[in-house]
Short mmCIF file of C-alpha atoms (C1' of nucleotides) in Angstrom, two decimals:
data_model
loop_
_atom_site.label_atom_id
_atom_site.label_comp_id
_atom_site.label_asym_id
_atom_site.label_seq_id
_atom_site.Cartn_x
_atom_site.Cartn_y
_atom_site.Cartn_z
CA MET F 1 1.56 -1.17 21.44
CA LEU F 2 1.82 2.05 23.34
CA PRO F 3 1.34 1.14 26.97
CA GLY F 4 -2.09 1.27 28.46
CA TYR F 5 -5.00 2.58 26.55
CA ALA F 6 -7.60 3.29 29.16
CA LEU F 7 -10.65 1.09 29.27
CA ARG F 8 -14.27 1.95 29.03
CA CYS F 9 -16.76 -0.41 30.54
CA ARG F 10 -20.47 -0.85 30.76
CA MET F 11 -22.51 -0.08 33.78
CA ASN F 12 -24.33 -3.37 33.79
CA VAL F 13 -21.27 -5.41 34.69
CA LEU F 14 -20.26 -3.15 37.55
CA PRO F 15 -20.76 -4.06 41.19
CA PRO F 16 -23.76 -2.51 42.89
CA CYS F 17 -21.62 0.09 44.58
CA LEU F 18 -20.93 1.68 41.23
CA ASN F 19 -24.26 0.95 39.69
CA SER F 20 -25.99 2.75 42.50
CA ILE F 21 -24.08 5.95 42.03
CA LYS F 22 -26.57 8.62 41.08
CA SER F 23 -26.16 12.28 40.56
CA GLU F 24 -28.42 12.85 43.53
CA ALA F 25 -26.54 10.50 45.84
CA PRO F 26 -24.13 11.92 48.39
CA ALA F 27 -20.57 12.26 47.18
CA ALA F 28 -19.47 9.32 49.26
CA VAL F 29 -21.48 6.14 48.78
CA ARG F 30 -21.22 2.89 50.63
CA CYS F 31 -21.93 -0.38 48.89
CA GLU F 32 -23.46 -3.01 51.13
CA ALA F 33 -23.57 -5.76 48.57
CA CYS F 34 -19.89 -5.89 47.79
CA PRO F 35 -16.71 -5.17 49.69
CA ALA F 36 -15.80 -2.06 47.76
CA PRO F 37 -14.91 0.75 50.14
CA TRP F 38 -16.31 4.21 50.37
CA MET F 39 -16.05 5.90 47.03
CA HIS F 40 -15.67 9.63 47.25
CA CYS F 41 -17.14 10.90 44.03
CA SER F 42 -17.57 14.35 42.60
CA VAL F 43 -19.34 15.42 39.44
CA ARG F 44 -17.76 17.61 36.82
CA LYS F 45 -19.61 19.31 33.99
CA PHE F 46 -18.26 20.00 30.54
CA GLN F 47 -19.53 22.11 27.70
CA LYS F 48 -19.84 20.81 24.17
CA GLY F 49 -16.40 20.54 22.61
CA GLN F 50 -14.45 20.63 25.87
CA TYR F 51 -11.81 18.03 26.68
CA PRO F 52 -12.33 16.25 30.01
CA PHE F 53 -8.90 14.73 29.59
CA SER F 54 -6.21 14.43 26.95
CA GLN F 55 -3.68 11.91 25.78
CA GLY F 56 -0.89 11.84 28.36
CA ASP F 57 -2.82 13.37 31.27
CA ALA F 58 -2.29 11.77 34.66
CA GLN F 59 -5.16 9.41 35.25
CA GLY F 60 -6.51 9.85 38.74
CA TYR F 61 -10.13 8.95 38.19
CA VAL F 62 -12.38 6.55 36.44
CA TYR F 63 -15.20 8.53 34.89
CA ARG F 64 -18.78 7.50 34.63
CA VAL F 65 -20.84 9.33 32.05
CA GLN F 66 -23.93 10.67 33.80
CA SER F 67 -25.37 12.60 30.89
CA GLY F 68 -24.24 13.72 27.47
CA GLY F 69 -21.54 11.78 25.68
CA LEU F 70 -17.86 11.58 24.82
CA THR F 71 -15.80 10.98 21.72
CA LEU F 72 -12.60 9.08 22.53
CA PHE F 73 -9.86 9.51 19.99
CA LEU F 74 -6.17 9.26 19.28
CA SER F 75 -4.39 12.18 17.72
CA LEU F 76 -1.88 11.45 15.01
CA ALA F 77 1.25 13.35 14.11
CA ASN F 78 -0.27 14.90 11.01
CA GLY F 79 -3.38 16.19 12.73
CA ARG F 80 -5.61 13.31 11.77
CA ARG F 81 -7.73 11.64 14.40
CA GLN F 82 -8.76 8.06 14.90
CA VAL F 83 -11.90 7.83 16.97
CA VAL F 84 -11.61 4.59 18.94
CA ASP F 85 -14.94 4.77 20.71
CA PHE F 86 -17.87 6.79 21.94
CA ALA F 87 -19.10 6.83 25.54
CA PHE F 88 -22.70 7.40 26.58
CA PRO F 89 -24.58 7.60 29.86
CA GLY F 90 -23.80 4.56 31.99
CA ASP F 91 -20.44 3.91 30.38
CA LEU F 92 -17.25 4.05 32.40
CA VAL F 93 -14.13 5.58 30.94
CA GLY F 94 -10.64 5.22 32.29
CA LEU F 95 -10.30 1.74 33.72
CA GLY F 96 -6.97 0.10 33.17
CA SER F 97 -3.74 -0.16 35.05
CA HIS F 98 -1.75 2.68 33.54
CA ARG F 99 -0.95 6.08 34.88
CA GLN F 100 -1.76 8.20 31.90
CA PHE F 101 -4.65 8.47 29.55
CA GLN F 102 -3.73 7.12 26.16
CA PHE F 103 -6.47 8.90 24.29
CA THR F 104 -8.32 12.17 24.43
CA ALA F 105 -11.96 12.64 25.38
CA GLN F 106 -14.11 15.38 23.92
CA ALA F 107 -17.61 16.23 25.06
CA ILE F 108 -20.14 15.65 22.28
CA THR F 109 -22.74 17.76 24.04
CA ARG F 110 -22.98 19.25 27.52
CA THR F 111 -21.71 16.33 29.59
CA GLU F 112 -21.65 15.38 33.25
CA LEU F 113 -18.97 13.01 34.49
CA ARG F 114 -18.86 11.35 37.88
CA CYS F 115 -15.29 10.96 39.09
CA ILE F 116 -14.48 7.69 40.83
CA PRO F 117 -11.08 7.48 42.56
CA ARG F 118 -9.10 5.13 40.42
CA ASP F 119 -6.66 3.89 43.02
CA GLU F 120 -9.36 2.83 45.44
CA LEU F 121 -11.12 0.83 42.78
CA ARG F 122 -7.89 -0.79 41.73
CA LEU F 123 -6.86 -1.57 45.28
CA GLN F 124 -10.11 -3.36 45.91
CA SER F 125 -9.84 -5.32 42.72
CA LEU F 126 -6.59 -6.80 43.96
CA LYS F 127 -8.26 -7.90 47.18
CA ASP F 128 -11.55 -9.17 45.92
CA ALA F 129 -11.92 -11.70 43.13
CA ARG F 130 -15.45 -10.59 42.39
CA ILE F 131 -14.34 -7.07 41.58
CA ALA F 132 -11.37 -8.31 39.60
CA SER F 133 -13.61 -10.72 37.72
CA MET F 134 -15.97 -7.89 37.00
CA LEU F 135 -13.11 -5.86 35.61
CA TYR F 136 -12.03 -8.84 33.55
CA GLU F 137 -15.51 -9.36 32.14
CA THR F 138 -15.67 -5.69 31.38
CA ALA F 139 -12.34 -5.72 29.57
CA ALA F 140 -13.40 -8.83 27.66
CA PHE F 141 -16.58 -7.05 26.66
CA GLN F 142 -14.56 -4.10 25.51
CA LEU F 143 -12.35 -6.39 23.53
CA GLU F 144 -15.33 -7.85 21.72
CA GLU F 145 -16.37 -4.36 20.75
CA ALA F 146 -12.85 -3.58 19.64
CA TYR F 147 -12.74 -6.66 17.40
CA ASP F 148 -16.03 -5.61 15.96
CA HIS F 149 -14.54 -2.20 15.30
CA ILE F 150 -11.49 -3.76 13.65
CA LEU F 151 -13.83 -5.74 11.45
CA THR F 152 -15.73 -2.60 10.55
CA ALA F 153 -12.62 -0.50 9.98
CA GLY F 154 -11.01 -3.20 7.87
CA GLN F 155 -14.05 -3.61 5.70
CA ARG F 156 -13.82 -2.14 2.29
CA GLY F 157 -16.92 -0.21 1.31
CA SER F 158 -18.48 2.84 2.85
CA GLU F 159 -21.93 1.24 2.85
CA GLY F 160 -20.82 -1.76 4.89
CA LYS F 161 -19.05 0.47 7.37
CA LEU F 162 -21.92 2.85 7.88
CA ALA F 163 -24.47 0.03 8.07
CA ALA F 164 -22.39 -1.69 10.76
CA PHE F 165 -22.08 1.58 12.62
CA LEU F 166 -25.80 2.30 12.55
CA LEU F 167 -26.61 -1.19 13.79
CA ALA F 168 -24.02 -0.97 16.56
CA MET F 169 -25.36 2.40 17.64
CA SER F 170 -28.93 1.13 17.61
CA ARG F 171 -27.84 -1.71 19.89
CA ARG F 172 -26.00 0.32 22.46
CA ASN F 173 -27.62 3.68 22.28
CA VAL F 174 -30.47 4.66 24.50
CA HIS F 175 -33.35 5.12 22.14
CA HIS F 176 -35.45 8.15 22.55
CA GLY F 177 -38.30 6.77 24.51
CA ASP F 178 -41.09 5.89 22.19
CA ASP F 179 -39.49 4.47 19.06
CA PRO F 180 -36.72 1.85 19.23
CA ALA F 181 -36.14 2.07 15.48
CA VAL F 182 -34.96 5.66 15.77
CA VAL F 183 -31.22 5.83 16.41
CA HIS F 184 -29.74 8.83 18.13
CA LEU F 185 -26.46 10.05 16.65
CA PRO F 186 -25.33 12.92 18.84
CA MET F 187 -21.82 13.10 17.42
CA LEU F 188 -20.63 15.06 14.41
CA ARG F 189 -20.41 13.54 10.95
CA THR F 190 -16.69 14.15 11.23
CA ASP F 191 -16.55 11.93 14.30
CA ILE F 192 -18.43 9.15 12.54
CA ALA F 193 -16.02 9.49 9.64
CA ASP F 194 -12.95 9.31 11.88
CA TYR F 195 -14.47 6.33 13.64
CA LEU F 196 -15.00 4.45 10.38
CA GLY F 197 -11.90 5.58 8.53
CA LEU F 198 -13.87 7.61 6.00
CA THR F 199 -14.31 11.30 5.28
CA ALA F 200 -17.25 13.39 6.41
CA GLU F 201 -18.27 13.86 2.79
CA THR F 202 -18.44 10.13 2.17
CA VAL F 203 -20.44 9.60 5.35
CA SER F 204 -22.87 12.24 4.24
CA ARG F 205 -23.17 10.77 0.75
CA THR F 206 -23.72 7.29 2.11
CA PHE F 207 -26.50 8.56 4.38
CA THR F 208 -28.12 10.12 1.35
CA ASN F 209 -27.59 6.89 -0.54
CA PHE F 210 -29.28 4.82 2.18
CA LYS F 211 -32.15 7.27 2.24
CA ALA F 212 -32.58 7.01 -1.53
CA GLN F 213 -32.62 3.22 -1.26
CA GLY F 214 -35.31 3.42 1.39
CA LEU F 215 -33.14 1.75 4.03
CA ILE F 216 -33.34 4.63 6.48
CA LYS F 217 -35.25 7.79 7.05
CA ILE F 218 -33.45 10.87 8.28
CA VAL F 219 -35.63 12.34 11.00
CA ASP F 220 -33.21 15.18 11.60
CA GLN F 221 -29.47 15.62 11.60
CA ARG F 222 -29.15 13.74 14.88
CA HIS F 223 -31.83 11.07 14.48
CA VAL F 224 -32.16 8.30 11.92
CA ARG F 225 -35.00 5.84 11.60
CA LEU F 226 -34.01 2.36 10.43
CA ILE F 227 -36.57 1.26 7.84
CA GLU F 228 -34.91 -1.89 6.55
CA PRO F 229 -32.62 -3.21 9.29
CA ARG F 230 -32.44 -6.55 7.48
CA SER F 231 -30.83 -4.92 4.48
CA LEU F 232 -28.45 -3.04 6.72
CA VAL F 233 -27.42 -6.32 8.36
CA ARG F 234 -26.80 -7.79 4.94
CA LEU F 235 -24.68 -4.82 3.95
CA ALA F 236 -22.73 -5.01 7.20
CA ASN F 237 -22.01 -8.73 6.84
CA ALA F 238 -21.43 -9.17 3.13
CA ILE F 239 -19.06 -6.31 2.97
CA ALA F 240 -18.26 -4.64 -0.30
CA ALA F 241 -19.98 -7.59 -1.93
CA SER F 242 -21.16 -7.44 -5.49
CA GLY F 243 -24.83 -7.82 -4.53
CA MET I 1 -21.07 -6.86 19.07
CA LEU I 2 -21.43 -10.57 18.61
CA PRO I 3 -21.01 -12.07 22.08
CA GLY I 4 -17.67 -13.26 23.21
CA TYR I 5 -14.68 -13.08 20.98
CA ALA I 6 -12.09 -15.25 22.59
CA LEU I 7 -9.08 -13.64 24.12
CA ARG I 8 -5.45 -14.16 23.44
CA CYS I 9 -3.00 -13.23 26.13
CA ARG I 10 0.69 -13.00 26.64
CA MET I 11 2.71 -15.45 28.63
CA ASN I 12 4.46 -12.85 30.69
CA VAL I 13 1.38 -11.81 32.59
CA LEU I 14 0.34 -15.36 33.44
CA PRO I 15 0.80 -16.92 36.89
CA PRO I 16 3.81 -19.18 37.31
CA CYS I 17 1.69 -22.28 36.94
CA LEU I 18 1.07 -21.43 33.32
CA ASN I 19 4.41 -19.88 32.64
CA SER I 20 6.15 -23.02 33.75
CA ILE I 21 4.32 -25.22 31.30
CA LYS I 22 6.89 -26.59 28.91
CA SER I 23 6.61 -29.12 26.21
CA GLU I 24 8.87 -31.36 28.21
CA ALA I 25 6.92 -31.06 31.46
CA PRO I 26 4.48 -33.77 32.48
CA ALA I 27 0.96 -33.25 31.23
CA ALA I 28 -0.27 -32.32 34.67
CA VAL I 29 1.67 -29.56 36.39
CA ARG I 30 1.31 -28.21 39.88
CA CYS I 31 1.91 -24.57 40.59
CA GLU I 32 3.36 -23.88 44.03
CA ALA I 33 3.42 -20.13 43.76
CA CYS I 34 -0.27 -19.63 43.14
CA PRO I 35 -3.44 -21.44 44.07
CA ALA I 36 -4.24 -22.63 40.59
CA PRO I 37 -5.13 -26.33 40.68
CA TRP I 38 -3.65 -29.18 38.76
CA MET I 39 -3.83 -28.43 35.11
CA HIS I 40 -4.19 -31.47 32.95
CA CYS I 41 -2.69 -30.47 29.68
CA SER I 42 -2.23 -32.30 26.43
CA VAL I 43 -0.37 -31.20 23.35
CA ARG I 44 -1.87 -31.28 19.88
CA LYS I 45 0.05 -30.86 16.66
CA PHE I 46 -1.25 -29.26 13.49
CA GLN I 47 0.09 -29.14 9.97
CA LYS I 48 0.42 -25.94 8.00
CA GLY I 49 -3.00 -24.79 6.89
CA GLN I 50 -5.00 -26.85 9.38
CA TYR I 51 -7.68 -25.32 11.55
CA PRO I 52 -7.23 -25.99 15.30
CA PHE I 53 -10.68 -24.54 15.86
CA SER I 54 -13.32 -22.67 13.93
CA GLN I 55 -15.86 -19.96 14.54
CA GLY I 56 -18.71 -21.51 16.52
CA ASP I 57 -16.80 -24.50 17.90
CA ALA I 58 -17.41 -25.36 21.53
CA GLN I 59 -14.57 -23.87 23.52
CA GLY I 60 -13.24 -26.41 26.00
CA TYR I 61 -9.65 -25.35 26.21
CA VAL I 62 -7.40 -22.39 26.36
CA TYR I 63 -4.54 -22.97 23.96
CA ARG I 64 -0.95 -21.99 24.47
CA VAL I 65 1.17 -21.83 21.35
CA GLN I 66 4.27 -23.96 21.94
CA SER I 67 5.77 -23.66 18.49
CA GLY I 68 4.69 -22.41 15.10
CA GLY I 69 2.00 -19.78 14.84
CA LEU I 70 -1.68 -19.12 14.24
CA THR I 71 -3.72 -16.73 12.16
CA LEU I 72 -6.94 -15.74 13.91
CA PHE I 73 -9.65 -14.50 11.60
CA LEU I 74 -13.32 -13.85 11.16
CA SER I 75 -15.07 -15.17 8.09
CA LEU I 76 -17.54 -12.92 6.40
CA ALA I 77 -20.66 -13.84 4.50
CA ASN I 78 -19.12 -13.10 1.11
CA GLY I 79 -16.02 -15.18 1.66
CA ARG I 80 -13.75 -12.36 2.74
CA ARG I 81 -11.68 -12.69 5.87
CA GLN I 82 -10.70 -10.21 8.52
CA VAL I 83 -7.58 -11.31 10.32
CA VAL I 84 -7.94 -10.00 13.88
CA ASP I 85 -4.63 -11.23 15.21
CA PHE I 86 -1.68 -13.56 14.96
CA ALA I 87 -0.51 -15.83 17.78
CA PHE I 88 3.10 -16.92 18.31
CA PRO I 89 4.94 -19.11 20.80
CA GLY I 90 4.07 -18.04 24.34
CA ASP I 91 0.72 -16.53 23.40
CA LEU I 92 -2.49 -17.88 24.84
CA VAL I 93 -5.59 -18.18 22.70
CA GLY I 94 -9.12 -18.74 23.90
CA LEU I 95 -9.51 -16.91 27.20
CA GLY I 96 -12.85 -15.27 27.70
CA SER I 97 -16.11 -16.26 29.27
CA HIS I 98 -18.01 -17.52 26.27
CA ARG I 99 -18.81 -21.02 25.22
CA GLN I 100 -17.93 -20.84 21.57
CA PHE I 101 -14.98 -19.57 19.65
CA GLN I 102 -15.89 -16.43 17.81
CA PHE I 103 -13.09 -16.69 15.31
CA THR I 104 -11.21 -19.34 13.40
CA ALA I 105 -7.58 -20.29 13.92
CA GLN I 106 -5.37 -21.53 11.10
CA ALA I 107 -1.87 -22.91 11.53
CA ILE I 108 0.68 -20.73 9.75
CA THR I 109 3.29 -23.48 9.85
CA ARG I 110 3.50 -26.79 11.67
CA THR I 111 2.18 -25.79 15.09
CA GLU I 112 2.04 -27.31 18.57
CA LEU I 113 -0.70 -26.23 20.94
CA ARG I 114 -0.87 -27.03 24.62
CA CYS I 115 -4.47 -27.47 25.75
CA ILE I 116 -5.35 -25.96 29.14
CA PRO I 117 -8.77 -26.89 30.55
CA ARG I 118 -10.75 -23.73 30.30
CA ASP I 119 -13.27 -24.40 33.04
CA GLU I 120 -10.62 -25.06 35.64
CA LEU I 121 -8.85 -21.84 34.84
CA ARG I 122 -12.08 -19.92 34.96
CA LEU I 123 -13.19 -21.53 38.20
CA GLN I 124 -9.97 -20.54 39.88
CA SER I 125 -10.23 -17.00 38.61
CA LEU I 126 -13.53 -16.62 40.41
CA LYS I 127 -11.95 -17.76 43.67
CA ASP I 128 -8.63 -16.00 43.55
CA ALA I 129 -8.25 -12.28 42.96
CA ARG I 130 -4.69 -12.70 41.76
CA ILE I 131 -5.74 -14.93 38.92
CA ALA I 132 -8.68 -12.73 38.08
CA SER I 133 -6.41 -9.69 38.15
CA MET I 134 -4.01 -11.49 35.87
CA LEU I 135 -6.83 -12.19 33.45
CA TYR I 136 -7.88 -8.57 33.68
CA GLU I 137 -4.37 -7.34 32.98
CA THR I 138 -4.19 -9.73 30.08
CA ALA I 139 -7.46 -8.56 28.63
CA ALA I 140 -6.38 -4.94 29.08
CA PHE I 141 -3.16 -5.74 27.24
CA GLN I 142 -5.15 -7.33 24.45
CA LEU I 143 -7.36 -4.29 24.31
CA GLU I 144 -4.35 -2.05 23.85
CA GLU I 145 -3.26 -4.16 20.93
CA ALA I 146 -6.76 -4.08 19.52
CA TYR I 147 -6.87 -0.27 19.69
CA ASP I 148 -3.54 -0.21 17.96
CA HIS I 149 -5.01 -2.44 15.29
CA ILE I 150 -8.05 -0.18 14.93
CA LEU I 151 -5.69 2.71 14.46
CA THR I 152 -3.76 0.81 11.83
CA ALA I 153 -6.85 -0.47 10.05
CA GLY I 154 -8.45 2.95 10.05
CA GLN I 155 -5.39 4.58 8.59
CA ARG I 156 -5.62 5.58 5.01
CA GLY I 157 -2.52 4.67 3.07
CA SER I 158 -0.90 1.33 2.41
CA GLU I 159 2.52 2.60 3.46
CA GLY I 160 1.36 3.70 6.90
CA LYS I 161 -0.41 0.41 7.45
CA LEU I 162 2.48 -1.77 6.43
CA ALA I 163 4.99 0.33 8.36
CA ALA I 164 2.87 0.02 11.50
CA PHE I 165 2.58 -3.70 10.94
CA LEU I 166 6.31 -4.21 10.49
CA LEU I 167 7.07 -2.23 13.64
CA ALA I 168 4.46 -4.14 15.64
CA MET I 169 5.83 -7.45 14.42
CA SER I 170 9.37 -6.42 15.23
CA ARG I 171 8.23 -5.62 18.77
CA ARG I 172 6.37 -8.82 19.50
CA ASN I 173 8.03 -11.32 17.27
CA VAL I 174 10.87 -13.48 18.43
CA HIS I 175 13.79 -12.35 16.36
CA HIS I 176 15.91 -14.97 14.80
CA GLY I 177 18.69 -15.10 17.31
CA ASP I 178 21.50 -12.97 16.07
CA ASP I 179 19.95 -9.90 14.50
CA PRO I 180 17.13 -7.97 16.20
CA ALA I 181 16.61 -5.81 13.12
CA VAL I 182 15.48 -8.80 11.11
CA VAL I 183 11.74 -9.36 11.43
CA HIS I 184 10.28 -12.79 10.89
CA LEU I 185 7.03 -12.84 8.91
CA PRO I 186 5.92 -16.46 8.83
CA MET I 187 2.42 -15.69 7.56
CA LEU I 188 1.27 -15.39 3.95
CA ARG I 189 1.06 -12.05 2.19
CA THR I 190 -2.66 -12.70 1.98
CA ASP I 191 -2.85 -12.88 5.76
CA ILE I 192 -0.99 -9.60 6.13
CA ALA I 193 -3.36 -8.10 3.59
CA ASP I 194 -6.45 -9.34 5.41
CA TYR I 195 -4.99 -8.07 8.67
CA LEU I 196 -4.46 -4.58 7.29
CA GLY I 197 -7.51 -4.32 5.08
CA LEU I 198 -5.50 -4.35 1.86
CA THR I 199 -5.02 -6.81 -0.97
CA ALA I 200 -2.05 -9.14 -1.33
CA GLU I 201 -0.99 -7.24 -4.45
CA THR I 202 -0.88 -3.94 -2.62
CA VAL I 203 1.09 -5.48 0.24
CA SER I 204 3.59 -6.85 -2.23
CA ARG I 205 3.88 -3.55 -4.07
CA THR I 206 4.37 -1.67 -0.83
CA PHE I 207 7.15 -4.04 0.20
CA THR I 208 8.82 -3.38 -3.13
CA ASN I 209 8.26 0.31 -2.61
CA PHE I 210 9.92 0.27 0.83
CA LYS I 211 12.80 -1.69 -0.58
CA ALA I 212 13.27 0.85 -3.37
CA GLN I 213 13.26 3.66 -0.80
CA GLY I 214 15.93 1.87 1.18
CA LEU I 215 13.71 1.54 4.26
CA ILE I 216 13.92 -2.24 4.41
CA LYS I 217 15.89 -5.07 2.92
CA ILE I 218 14.12 -8.26 1.95
CA VAL I 219 16.30 -11.09 3.21
CA ASP I 220 13.92 -13.71 1.87
CA GLN I 221 10.18 -14.05 1.55
CA ARG I 222 9.81 -14.60 5.29
CA HIS I 223 12.44 -12.26 6.67
CA VAL I 224 12.74 -8.50 6.38
CA ARG I 225 15.56 -6.35 7.69
CA LEU I 226 14.53 -2.89 8.94
CA ILE I 227 17.11 -0.43 7.61
CA GLU I 228 15.41 2.83 8.52
CA PRO I 229 13.11 2.16 11.47
CA ARG I 230 12.89 5.91 12.08
CA SER I 231 11.33 6.47 8.69
CA LEU I 232 8.95 3.60 9.26
CA VAL I 233 7.86 5.17 12.56
CA ARG I 234 7.27 8.43 10.75
CA LEU I 235 5.19 6.69 8.12
CA ALA I 236 3.22 4.82 10.77
CA ASN I 237 2.46 7.95 12.77
CA ALA I 238 1.92 10.56 10.10
CA ILE I 239 -0.38 8.39 8.17
CA ALA I 240 -1.18 9.15 4.58
CA ALA I 241 0.59 12.43 5.07
CA SER I 242 1.84 14.43 2.13
CA GLY I 243 5.45 13.83 3.10
"C1'" DC Q 1 -35.96 40.01 11.91
"C1'" DG Q 2 -31.24 39.75 9.83
"C1'" DG Q 3 -26.38 38.60 9.83
"C1'" DG Q 4 -22.66 35.39 10.94
"C1'" DC Q 5 -20.97 30.97 11.80
"C1'" DC Q 6 -20.45 26.16 11.81
"C1'" DG Q 7 -21.63 21.90 10.14
"C1'" DA Q 8 -24.01 19.16 6.54
"C1'" DT Q 9 -24.79 18.38 1.93
"C1'" DT Q 10 -23.91 18.31 -2.91
"C1'" DG Q 11 -20.98 18.69 -7.05
"C1'" DA Q 12 -16.65 17.93 -9.89
"C1'" DT Q 13 -12.34 16.00 -10.29
"C1'" DC Q 14 -8.43 13.17 -9.07
"C1'" DT Q 15 -5.98 9.27 -7.26
"C1'" DG Q 16 -4.68 5.26 -4.51
"C1'" DG Q 17 -5.64 0.90 -4.18
"C1'" DA Q 18 -8.76 -2.91 -6.03
"C1'" DT Q 19 -9.24 -5.79 -9.69
"C1'" DC Q 20 -8.03 -8.50 -13.64
"C1'" DA Q 21 -4.25 -10.73 -15.93
"C1'" DA Q 22 0.22 -12.60 -16.64
"C1'" DG Q 23 4.73 -13.97 -15.43
"C1'" DA Q 24 8.53 -15.18 -11.96
"C1'" DC Q 25 10.15 -17.63 -8.16
"C1'" DG Q 26 10.84 -21.48 -5.14
"C1'" DG Q 27 9.99 -25.45 -2.59
"C1'" DA Q 28 8.19 -30.42 -2.87
"C1'" DC Q 29 8.55 -34.48 -5.03
"C1'" DG Q 30 9.27 -37.95 -8.40
"C1'" DC Y 1 17.62 -32.78 -12.40
"C1'" DG Y 2 13.23 -31.40 -14.09
"C1'" DT Y 3 8.24 -30.82 -13.43
"C1'" DC Y 4 4.47 -29.04 -10.85
"C1'" DC Y 5 1.95 -26.13 -8.00
"C1'" DG Y 6 1.27 -22.64 -4.79
"C1'" DT Y 7 2.85 -18.10 -3.66
"C1'" DC Y 8 4.73 -13.84 -4.76
"C1'" DT Y 9 5.57 -10.19 -7.86
"C1'" DT Y 10 4.68 -7.15 -11.64
"C1'" DG Y 11 1.76 -4.88 -15.13
"C1'" DA Y 12 -2.59 -2.53 -16.93
"C1'" DT Y 13 -6.97 -0.82 -16.10
"C1'" DC Y 14 -10.84 0.76 -13.40
"C1'" DC Y 15 -13.45 2.66 -9.72
"C1'" DA Y 16 -14.71 3.90 -4.87
"C1'" DG Y 17 -13.71 7.21 -2.10
"C1'" DA Y 18 -10.54 11.29 -1.14
"C1'" DT Y 19 -10.02 15.86 -2.19
"C1'" DC Y 20 -11.20 20.48 -3.59
"C1'" DA Y 21 -14.86 23.70 -3.92
"C1'" DA Y 22 -19.40 25.65 -3.46
"C1'" DT Y 23 -23.92 25.88 -1.49
"C1'" DC Y 24 -27.30 24.96 1.86
"C1'" DG Y 25 -29.25 24.88 6.41
"C1'" DG Y 26 -29.86 25.45 11.22
"C1'" DC Y 27 -28.68 27.94 15.28
"C1'" DC Y 28 -27.06 31.62 18.07
"C1'" DC Y 29 -26.92 36.27 19.04
"C1'" DG Y 30 -27.66 40.98 18.42
#
DNA sequence: CGGGCCGATTGATCTGGATCAAGACGGACG
DNA sequence: CGTCCGTCTTGATCCAGATCAATCGGCCCG
């Protein structure tokens, strides 16, 4: 119950003023469809492995992932990490009413972040019910995902965890154009492990296991084709079951 | 990512109209301090073990726990349960924009629930930014707790999990009057186990273990005195550490 | 083309917690 | 006061996954 983990929200529940923000747009954009004020935005670029922000940093902006991706994690006293989420293009990171980031973000690959002034957004949300409702819906959406994550993390069984993870990633991830059955996994095996509460070795073994069972096909280290999604669903739901 | 887990929120971030709802108040209360409309509320009573609502039930009300407590859990295909949260007096259960409950509630003891019409609350939130902001704050608060739970569930080590749980309960639980170091644990060991992703046996053994280490004192089966909260914090933070 | 590096995979062993099994406690009720 | 039943605790065994260790593989860079 540390105060104020920052929120991440999805683009598709944002007002047009934020949806319309493009890399090519001028730094200050005006939204005609909603009463949000001018948003003065800049874009920052990060190399793979860099930390856009860390636990405890003052939180002046809400970030929108333009390209690349982020791993969001909590550091523990003994050096362990708990990955709480990943963020991909279109996702917003840093909503919430607190002054400091409660987790650290690390760039998975070269990543561009658009910086949205946090105070302006918050100010407007207090004035306009539509914006506040949007934020509420967004937080509720996040909460659903978090419960799903709790379910996954609490599940015994590496197979159930990894199956749930693959299915979740296939739902939210942008598939690489042509084939919707191919899931893109840009993050490290270590990150997947810390997300699921496993070790990298177990993640690797379970991938191999799935491959041997014919459930997936490993295109390359960053792409997996789901051959038997039905079976994966069964594994994800009937966790650590006998059958 | 099943749509719409219901939300539970804390009393202290609710508008006065909801805060002022008491068991003794008339069923319909008028809030003068905020524009929320008349709320026609009834009170329902449940015996220990009963299910106020189940996964998939139509969600007509937001419930406020008046007395007693609830275990909120997801049922899995193989009969396992994942407890996602507990609700105690003052907590609200069932916020969110979806039409069905996504989890089941079970009364821990004899429990009274005040039923707040969900549609009215939602309608008002769309009109009034203050209410919507309140809902947002509430959801954000819930999300913090959920991240905390993810952290706990993802932690290796029964000691770290149980220590984190005891500390969390001591923070949110109403202490029994006199002694703030005594934590009330009204739920079954099984519920604690399903909350933490352990078995009831392991929970029991870990309690015994803590007792033997002098970290806690077991007053009775439902009350635990924290003797060395510092050590518990260390266990909760430096999870599964060597020391 | 060849070396160095980091991450992924695979192998071998160990252990914490699950599981199976039995007993102890305690409240409800006659 | 004693029986019953559900819960909690304790004990013994087993196994999934952690850990330790080695190899493999791709990628960058010279």
